[in-house]
Structure formats: structure tokens, C-alpha cells
Amino acid sequence: MQIYKNMENRQPAEKVPINLLRGWPNPSLLPVAQIKAASAAALSQPDVATPGLLYGPDPGYEPLRKGISQWLSRFYRLQYPSDPKRICITGGASQNLACLLQVFSDPLYTSFIWHVSPTYFRVCPIFEDNAFHGRLRSVPEDDEGIDVDFLRKRLQEADDDKSVPRGTLKGSQPWRKLYRHIIYAVPTFSNPSSRTMSLRRRRQLVQIARQHDALVITDDVYDQLQWPAQRLSTSSTLEHAVLPRVVDVDRELDGGTNRPGVDGFGNAVSNGSFSKIAAPGVRCGWAEGTEKFTHALSQCGGSASGGAPSQMTSTFMTHLLQTGELEKHIFNTLQPAYARRYHSMMDAIECYLLPLGVTLPQSHRDVVGGYFLWFALPKPLLADEVARVAFRDESLIIGQGPLFAVHGDERKEDLERQIRVCFSWEEEDNLVQGIERLARCDDILRQRLEPLNDVDEDKGALYIHHESLESLEAATAEPTKCRVCSTFLDSFTSSERQAVREQKPQEYVTTAYLCRADHLKLATAFILVVNIDDNMLTPKMRDENSDFMLMMVFQPIEELVGTYCKRPSGSSTVSEESWDLAKGWLASCSHEHEACGKGSKTSWYPTRLLDLGDPPDEVSSIRLVLMESEPIDAEYVTLSHRWGQASIFRLTKDTFDQLRDGFDISILPQTFQDAMAFAKRNLKIRYIWIDSLCIFQDADDRSDWMKEAAQMHRVYEHAYCNLSATGGEDSSVSLYRPRRTDSLCHAEVDLTFSILDPQASPTRYAMFDYHYWEKELSNCPLHYRGWVVQERLLARRVLHFCRNQLIWECNEMAASEAYPTGLPSIYQNQAKARLKSLDPDTEGRRLRQLATTESDSRFFAHQLWPRIVQLYSQCQLTKPEDKLIAISGIAKRMGSIIHDEYVVGMWRRYLPSELLWFVDQHRQSNGQPSVRPEKYRAPSFSWASIEGCISAGTPVEEGILFSVKELSIDHVTEDITGLVEGGFIVLEGALKRLGLRRPSVPVDIWLVNVNGKDLLRHTDEEWGPTSLLVHLDIDQADFEVENVAQTLYCMPARQPDGRYWSFLVCLILEHLGGGTFRRVGKIWTDEAEEIDFILGRGEDESLMPCQTYDAESGRHTFRVI
């Protein structure tokens, strides 16, 4: 993008002109020696020279026709070899086009000339000279070539138009056929667009031509000039065509040109020439069609009067074909030379133009070729103006899009931003310099800097980023790929990218927003946010709540004191370098980190462990050991893994003896085998704990599981290290995986953000992906498993085996292979990057150090709980009934620090405010609607009763409008952090009658009625009325039944405090009978008038259902279950 790409503004006193418009071969590529030898050979042989110097036969020199037919049969690998009778010698492609029109068209009979647009700019006069002025019509093309739907529609309209004359001007001839329509195209490496028409489109084109009596004339002059699109391909020579010509398709499709009921002329002709593969000055070419067609062409008056054109040069070209010199020249000289030129120009375009928003067609081809490259300028640039300034300021000549418009085309504006450049004529150094000059057209490129909004130093500036997915993908191509674009595109899966490709952009695909980074407390940094246009997302992508946004932070290098970045080596995470780094982290942590139990050795052990045998032997067999009968005095590690769909060998009553006796590890999933080998070989640790092998997993007896789950927190707390299979979808995959390391470290760039800071000077910045830590770690598959939250938090040390690198977390440091000594400050300051520090004791100390007014230190530990709940609720559990058990370990750890009573996922001290949780957009993390499980697991007032993404209530005391008078929870076991089977709370607060209804328009809002009054804010013509913000625990279509039965109530729960909190929050309750309610959701409002009304006394509040009512305070006592 121009906003962060600085151009080197070199202005030499005099510039050598560079012509990137001229479509000629460079003189160094002309086969002078070969043609000289061929002419000498031909003229020295009387049997060749004499006929060569005389008038030739109408179809042309017979030996050349034979040589061409054999050569083309080889090159196109024709199923049926071409017959010389299908070949007619011509004076080159342009001369032959005029002959074709003279023979096969008639100004009255032939309706229109249809051109693929853009078209070769010198071809239109040839048609106009044949009396078709004003009857040239354009047909657009896309990345498959000609738009056949457009063509078919327009041809049918022309055929149905009765006003078009149907007579003829030319006299009838027995050998002639007149066509109703002429279609002109360059199907392969088209001039000017460089596109190649797909085989599917070639077939469709032939079918359309047959249906509408059309002749398809194709200039097949670039077919032999082809090479691999990738520079690093082992060979730049391609000896066979990738696609058949249109004339070949016509010959074979659906019975071919000799199918019953047709006249034998066919509907396609191939116009060939030696101009591009030998030399344009030879003025010799050929046409190929059916025998009847080429015979008719040979009878053109201009040819028949003096015989076929180019008779003498035909003898030269025959010699070049017969000796193989022409093919050698093509394969050994032209293809490698043009491939080199193409890649030089492409590299320059990728370096200088793609970052400006320039886009190229068909960016994913395997084979490219021809003479030209075609690209679109970003808005608002216009090709004519760019060409003018390029010529004036840079002595550069380019081909502007309107030059290639079909004469008289009303769609000319589609080409206003297109540019054609040629890589065949200029010297190779000039190709790169020419593109560099084009990018330096300063006064034009400044127009690109016009933002979409009014630029403000505080608000920032919004720009169009890319106008098409093809442009965005092209900007990610090696070797000069854009780090911003490639990082953004990596957030899309292949299926999502394909879905976006199928959408039609309005004006752009992505936008970029540039602003200062003040809110990150980085005064000298800048932020670039790239967003995809919402119209480009499919409904499925929106429903899944995918976040297609990239936020890049540019921080001055000089501020990164102490930040060390190292790009990991190796194409896989299985490497000695990675293992040595992991061992270094472990050694440093165990010997130096106070918060991680420096120098301590565990004195507590799980009930069972797996014995890997004496180090340093390789792990081949293991056995289960019982600490009660085989006590040990050694460290052990644990494994966090995702069960997924993998079939896992596990501990049951039936497998107990086998595990005790010992067994071969080959029966275990790959994740387990890798973890065991790493622990034993690299860490020299003999014992490992894995849940599925150390806890009985019998489905009919969960007694052992319940017992072990209650002490799960101790298993991880006392482990030497937790090995985490973070990147694995399930346990069947390896801990190690192939990786990409190109984007693991920040990039460094020289930038000037003058748009926001007019006084700015060039500065070297580090470019960070702000969500790097989430992508590398937090969003990995394992972290969507609910049990892993406490495994990750409670373990002193965690070594993550991620998709691209090993990552380290302990209570004092987070690091990665890319940042081996610790994360840069921009990541350290993020809550998700400090997840391991959510340990209540560790993080509580950090929060206390930041505090200035709060005296109760336990308050700060309480502040961590909502963050833990939020993170935990975004995870999934195989068994939903484990909701409370899978977080009980963290609850036990928290309880030991804050010394508070645990209440089904909340804490007694701040229970009133913690009851004010809500479900974010009434959805789960997988995008599904939130639900209340059929099997009871918690009272309705607890977030644990809901399967959904929870925003937990913040621990506060200010502004709370109700109190908890009584609390009763029925626990399944003595463990108060475990399963519950019932419970209630008794609240004292003011109940209000509530009504909820949907508006008449289909929008996701509720209209709220409190104590009989509709609380409506305003009415919009399109959207209708709006009302208070309603957060339901579980979404439902309507509340008609509840409204009629008058069972909905609300209770004001928290009011504005006059400082930081400006909302009135009410709990939504449903009356179940007597004085008993269940929770339904929450209501918010910050409108003063609404707040005053809701907090005021209603006339009939004494009649509300409750256990007791205090008339003086207006408060009800009632039970919530």
C-alpha cells in the first residue's frame, strides 16, 4: 500500500527513453544466422530457388504447408495429425485477417464483428476497412477468458433484430461461405490482457459459434512462447501446448466439422504467424481450417491473382522447419529469454506496483507466456493520466487501457484503469527500470493517498486497500510478498478464500485504517487495521462469527530495548535446536524463578503414574505404577491433549492388568508416544501422567473418575512441567509438524507516516501482528477444550507444541522460538499473552502493585475470576455435565488465596454483582445458539447453567440494589467445587412487572414494557421503534405466552455510581409459582428518564408474587432456583 510504501525519489537529469508499449522482439533475439543459412540453402538449390522466385500455387508453397502441419501436430499433440490440405500460407496474421474478411464476410449479410475486449489496438482498422465501421462490438472477458453468457445473449439479440439487412453485396461463389457473425480473439497469452482462455470456454465458444453461424478467428501467434509461471521451475522450456486451439476444438467437438448436416467449412480458423517466433520482417504466416475453408481462403482475389503471398520467404521457413532450427530457436533461445524477461518485470511489478494496489489477472496460472503484462491501477488513478505523466516526467511509454478499446465500444470506461506493458522489446535492465519509473510518477500516485474520510490526527485515515481478491493474493506472492497482505490472508481457510472469491466486490474487497497507537500507550507507534468488506463474507462466515481483521502495529525499532527475535530454523518443529531451547527454558525456570518454585522438588504424587523406564533408554514399553504400593522420589510431567475423534487406548477395569504388567507403546496414539519420548530423551524424566491412562475410564463406574477429578489441580500443580499438544486436532497426530517460519518474527521497515504527522521523518519500525499470540497459541485447537484451562493455569510450567513453533509459559515468563528470551512488550501487555499469569496469587500481586486506593488485597484476586470464567466459557467439553468439575481445580486454588465461599462458579463476597453475568450475543463459541442443557448441572442464577460465551459479573459493591439473604446449594459430593444437584438463593430487591415483544420489522431487538409502560426511545422509518438493551440467557422467538400469563418480572440490580458506571442493570426473572423464580436474562439502560422510571415505585408493586414484601423499602423477598 502507498501509505506505508516509500518510493525512492531518484530524479536523474536526463532519462533514456524506455518504450514498454512496443510489441516487437528485441533485435538480439532475431535468428539472423539461421535465416541467413536458410536463405543461402534455398537459393543455392535450383529445385527450391526457381519455384521460390516464381508465382506460387494458391494455397502456398507445398513443402512449407507439409512442414507446418507436421510441426503443429507435434506441438499441439493432435489426436488426428494435421493434413497439409488444412493449411494455407499467408502474408502474416494481419494480412490474412483482411483476406478472411474479403472471403467470408459481407457488409450486408454479416451482422457484427465481435471482439474480446480489450483487443489488439491495430486490428480494428482492418475490420473497418472492410466496411464494418460502426459495427464492431466488444465482449468482456474474465479470468477464464471470453464471457460466453454475455456473447450468447448479444448474438441472440442480433439474430432476433429484424431491422438488420439480410441481403448480400458480394456475388455468390461455389467455393465461398458467408458467416452471419465474426468473432475475433487471441485465446492464448492474449494481446493485450495476457489472459489465456480456458478449455471449457473454448468449447463453449465453438458451440455458440455453431448455434449462431459465426466464424471464430483466433490469432494463435503467441502459443509457442510459453514457460512455467514459477521462476524456480527445473525447466523453462515447454515443448508442447498446454491447451488445444479453438480450431482443434471445432475439429473434434461433438462430431467435429464433418458431423452430419453441416457444410464442412467449420466455425473456426487459426491465424498463425512466424513474426513472433522467427522475425516479423519475414511477413509469412499460415491459416488452418477445414479443407473447404482453406481452399476458399486460397481463392481470395488478392492471392489468386499472383499466387500465395510470401513465396520466397516460404522456402526459407521450410528450411528452418525441416532442419529443426526453428524449434531449437524457440525452445533454446526464445522461451528461456522471454521467461527471464517476464520474471524480471514481474519481480519489479511485485516490488513496486502491487503494494500500491495494482492488480494482475489470472495470478494463479502454472504456465504463462506471450509478450505482455496487463494490470489494473487502483482507484482513483486513470491510465491516460498515468501514461501522460510517465511520458512527461519519466520518459516512459506505456500502453494505456483505452488504447485497446474496441472502436465505438460503449464499455470503454472499463479500461480506464488498465495498463499494458511489453517485456519483449527493451533491454532487460530497462524492464525493471521502466516499472520503477512508473511507480515514481509522484504527482499521480499522490492521488492514491486520498483517504475515504476526513483525515484527523486523532481519528486516523481510511483507505481502499485492495479492490479484488486476486489483487490481494498477488500481493502475497514471492519473492517480494507484502507482509501485511500475507498475514491477513492467512486468517482465511482455503474454503473461506474460495467463498470470498465467488462474491462480487462492489468497489473494493478490503480497506485499511491508519491511526496512532495512543490507546495502546505507545505514543510513537502507529496502527494499520485491514478489514474485509462485509459484503464479501458469506452468511455462513458471518454466522460462525469469524474475525477477518488484521491489526498491525508499527513501533520504532529504537524503543525495542531488550527484544530479541530469531527466526526458527528448520522446516519442522522436530529439531535439536528446538529441543535445546526447550531444555534451556526449563533449566532457567527451575533454578531461577521464585514464582515457579525455584529449586523445589515435589513431595506429592498422583494416585498413578506411567513408568517410562530408566533413562537414557528409548521408550519402547511402559507400565502403570501405583504410588500407594510403589512410592517414588522423582519428578513427573503431565500431558495436555485433545481427545477429539481419535480412538484412544485407556485405563479400564479390563485393561488394568495389562497396564500394570507393561505394554508396548506402539498401541498408543502418536501424541502420547512423542510426549513420552520427549520426556525421557530430552528431559531425562521417567514418569508421566496422562488422564486417559491414569484415571479409570469405565463408562458404567465413574467413582474413580470423580475421586481423581477432585484432586486434578494438585496433579498439575506438582508436575515438573506440563507438555501441551497445543497444535493437535486430536491425539492421533504427532506433537511435531511441518511449519512455516517466514512470519514468526516481526518485520522491519523504513516508513514515513506523514499523513498523520506532517513533521515526520523516515523512521525504522518493527511491524507486529497485534494478534500474533492468539494466532500462535490461544486459538490453537487444544485451547478450545474446557479441561485445558485449568491444566494450563495450574501447571507451574507449560511447554506448548504448537503448529509453527514451541512456546513456553511459566509463572514468570512467556517466550517462543521466535522470541526465545521473552515476548516484546506489545505482547506482554496483552491479557491473553499473560494467561499463565492469571494464577490468582501471581497476578494478584501484580494487580496490587498497580493499585493506589483499594486496601483489601483479596479484591485483586477476585478481579481475575471474571477473566477466567470468560476464557473457560469459550471452550468446549465432551461431556457438558463436567462444566463445574473441569474448573474446580482453579476454584480450589482461588479459594485457598481469597478464603471465600465458592457458589457454583461465583464467590460469596461479591455474589450480588457476580450474579449480573450475561451471555454474549446468546451464542456459544462455535457460533451455535446458547442452550441450557437438558441434564441439570446448576441453578439458573449461575452462569454454569448455560452453554454459551459468558461475560462474567464484575466484583463490585457500589451501586448494588439488592442483597442475598439466603443461599443453599446441594452438592453431589463433599467437594463444594464439584457437581451440584440443586440449589437456590433468596434475594431481597424490588420486583417490577415486565413485558417483552418483538417489533414489526425483522430486527434483533426487544421492545420493553415495565409496570405497564412501554419504554420506547424513537421510531425510525426503516427500523421502527427502539428500546432498552436486552441480553437473554437463551434466545427465543417471542414471549407471547409469558406476556399473557404475566409471568415476566425484572429486578433493578445495579445503578449508575456517578463515576465509572453509567448503566442501570436489571435481572429478568420468570415467575414459576409462589415466591419462586428462575433467571431469564438481563436488561441495560443508560437513559436517565428510563432509569428514574424503573427505580420509581409502581402502584401495584405490593401485589407482586414473593415470599415477603416490605412496604417501607418497596423490596420483595423471593427465591431463585
Tab-separated table of N, CA and C in Angstrom, residues 28 44 57 59 64 112 125 183 354 374 389 406 439 570 617 636 677 689 838 943 955-956 968:
chain	number	residue	atom	x	y	z
A	28	SER	N	18.297	-8.673	-30.402
A	28	SER	CA	19.226	-9.747	-30.028
A	28	SER	C	18.584	-11.120	-30.141
A	44	SER	N	20.601	-21.678	-53.178
A	44	SER	CA	21.674	-22.456	-53.810
A	44	SER	C	21.148	-23.738	-54.437
A	57	PRO	N	1.617	-21.578	-55.979
A	57	PRO	CA	0.239	-22.092	-56.029
A	57	PRO	C	-0.641	-21.321	-55.050
A	59	PRO	N	-2.740	-22.137	-52.599
A	59	PRO	CA	-2.685	-22.435	-51.159
A	59	PRO	C	-1.324	-22.143	-50.532
A	64	LEU	N	6.256	-26.137	-47.375
A	64	LEU	CA	6.033	-25.413	-46.121
A	64	LEU	C	4.716	-25.834	-45.492
A	112	PHE	N	-22.350	-8.356	-37.251
A	112	PHE	CA	-21.407	-7.625	-36.417
A	112	PHE	C	-20.077	-8.368	-36.334
A	125	PRO	N	-8.888	-1.186	-37.372
A	125	PRO	CA	-8.915	-0.615	-38.724
A	125	PRO	C	-9.050	-1.656	-39.820
A	183	ILE	N	-16.231	-13.490	-34.944
A	183	ILE	CA	-15.745	-13.338	-33.562
A	183	ILE	C	-14.224	-13.361	-33.593
A	354	LEU	N	2.491	-3.749	-6.966
A	354	LEU	CA	1.472	-4.451	-6.191
A	354	LEU	C	1.228	-3.806	-4.836
A	374	TRP	N	-0.510	-7.187	-18.197
A	374	TRP	CA	-1.684	-6.299	-18.152
A	374	TRP	C	-2.079	-6.155	-16.690
A	389	VAL	N	1.812	11.382	-17.552
A	389	VAL	CA	2.842	11.801	-16.599
A	389	VAL	C	4.087	10.914	-16.732
A	406	VAL	N	-12.316	-1.579	-28.162
A	406	VAL	CA	-12.917	-1.834	-29.469
A	406	VAL	C	-13.511	-0.517	-29.963
A	439	ALA	N	6.307	3.604	-11.041
A	439	ALA	CA	5.917	3.750	-9.638
A	439	ALA	C	6.327	5.095	-9.062
A	570	GLY	N	14.836	-24.694	10.259
A	570	GLY	CA	14.227	-25.991	10.039
A	570	GLY	C	12.793	-25.886	9.573
A	617	ASP	N	17.495	-44.843	28.033
A	617	ASP	CA	16.980	-45.766	27.026
A	617	ASP	C	15.809	-45.159	26.269
A	636	TYR	N	7.799	-35.803	37.802
A	636	TYR	CA	6.944	-36.338	36.735
A	636	TYR	C	6.443	-35.181	35.896
A	677	ALA	N	8.570	-39.962	24.570
A	677	ALA	CA	9.940	-39.934	24.066
A	677	ALA	C	10.622	-38.620	24.424
A	689	TRP	N	2.176	-38.424	33.585
A	689	TRP	CA	0.755	-38.609	33.927
A	689	TRP	C	-0.082	-38.193	32.736
A	838	LEU	N	-2.500	-15.623	35.054
A	838	LEU	CA	-3.797	-15.492	35.686
A	838	LEU	C	-3.880	-16.330	36.948
A	943	TRP	N	-23.933	-18.895	35.902
A	943	TRP	CA	-23.532	-18.989	34.501
A	943	TRP	C	-23.261	-20.430	34.094
A	955	PRO	N	-16.691	-8.041	40.076
A	955	PRO	CA	-16.803	-7.919	41.543
A	955	PRO	C	-16.809	-6.455	41.986
A	956	VAL	N	-17.967	-5.940	42.374
A	956	VAL	CA	-18.089	-4.581	42.897
A	956	VAL	C	-19.129	-4.585	44.017
A	968	SER	N	-28.435	-21.748	49.424
A	968	SER	CA	-28.421	-23.190	49.685
A	968	SER	C	-28.056	-23.922	48.398
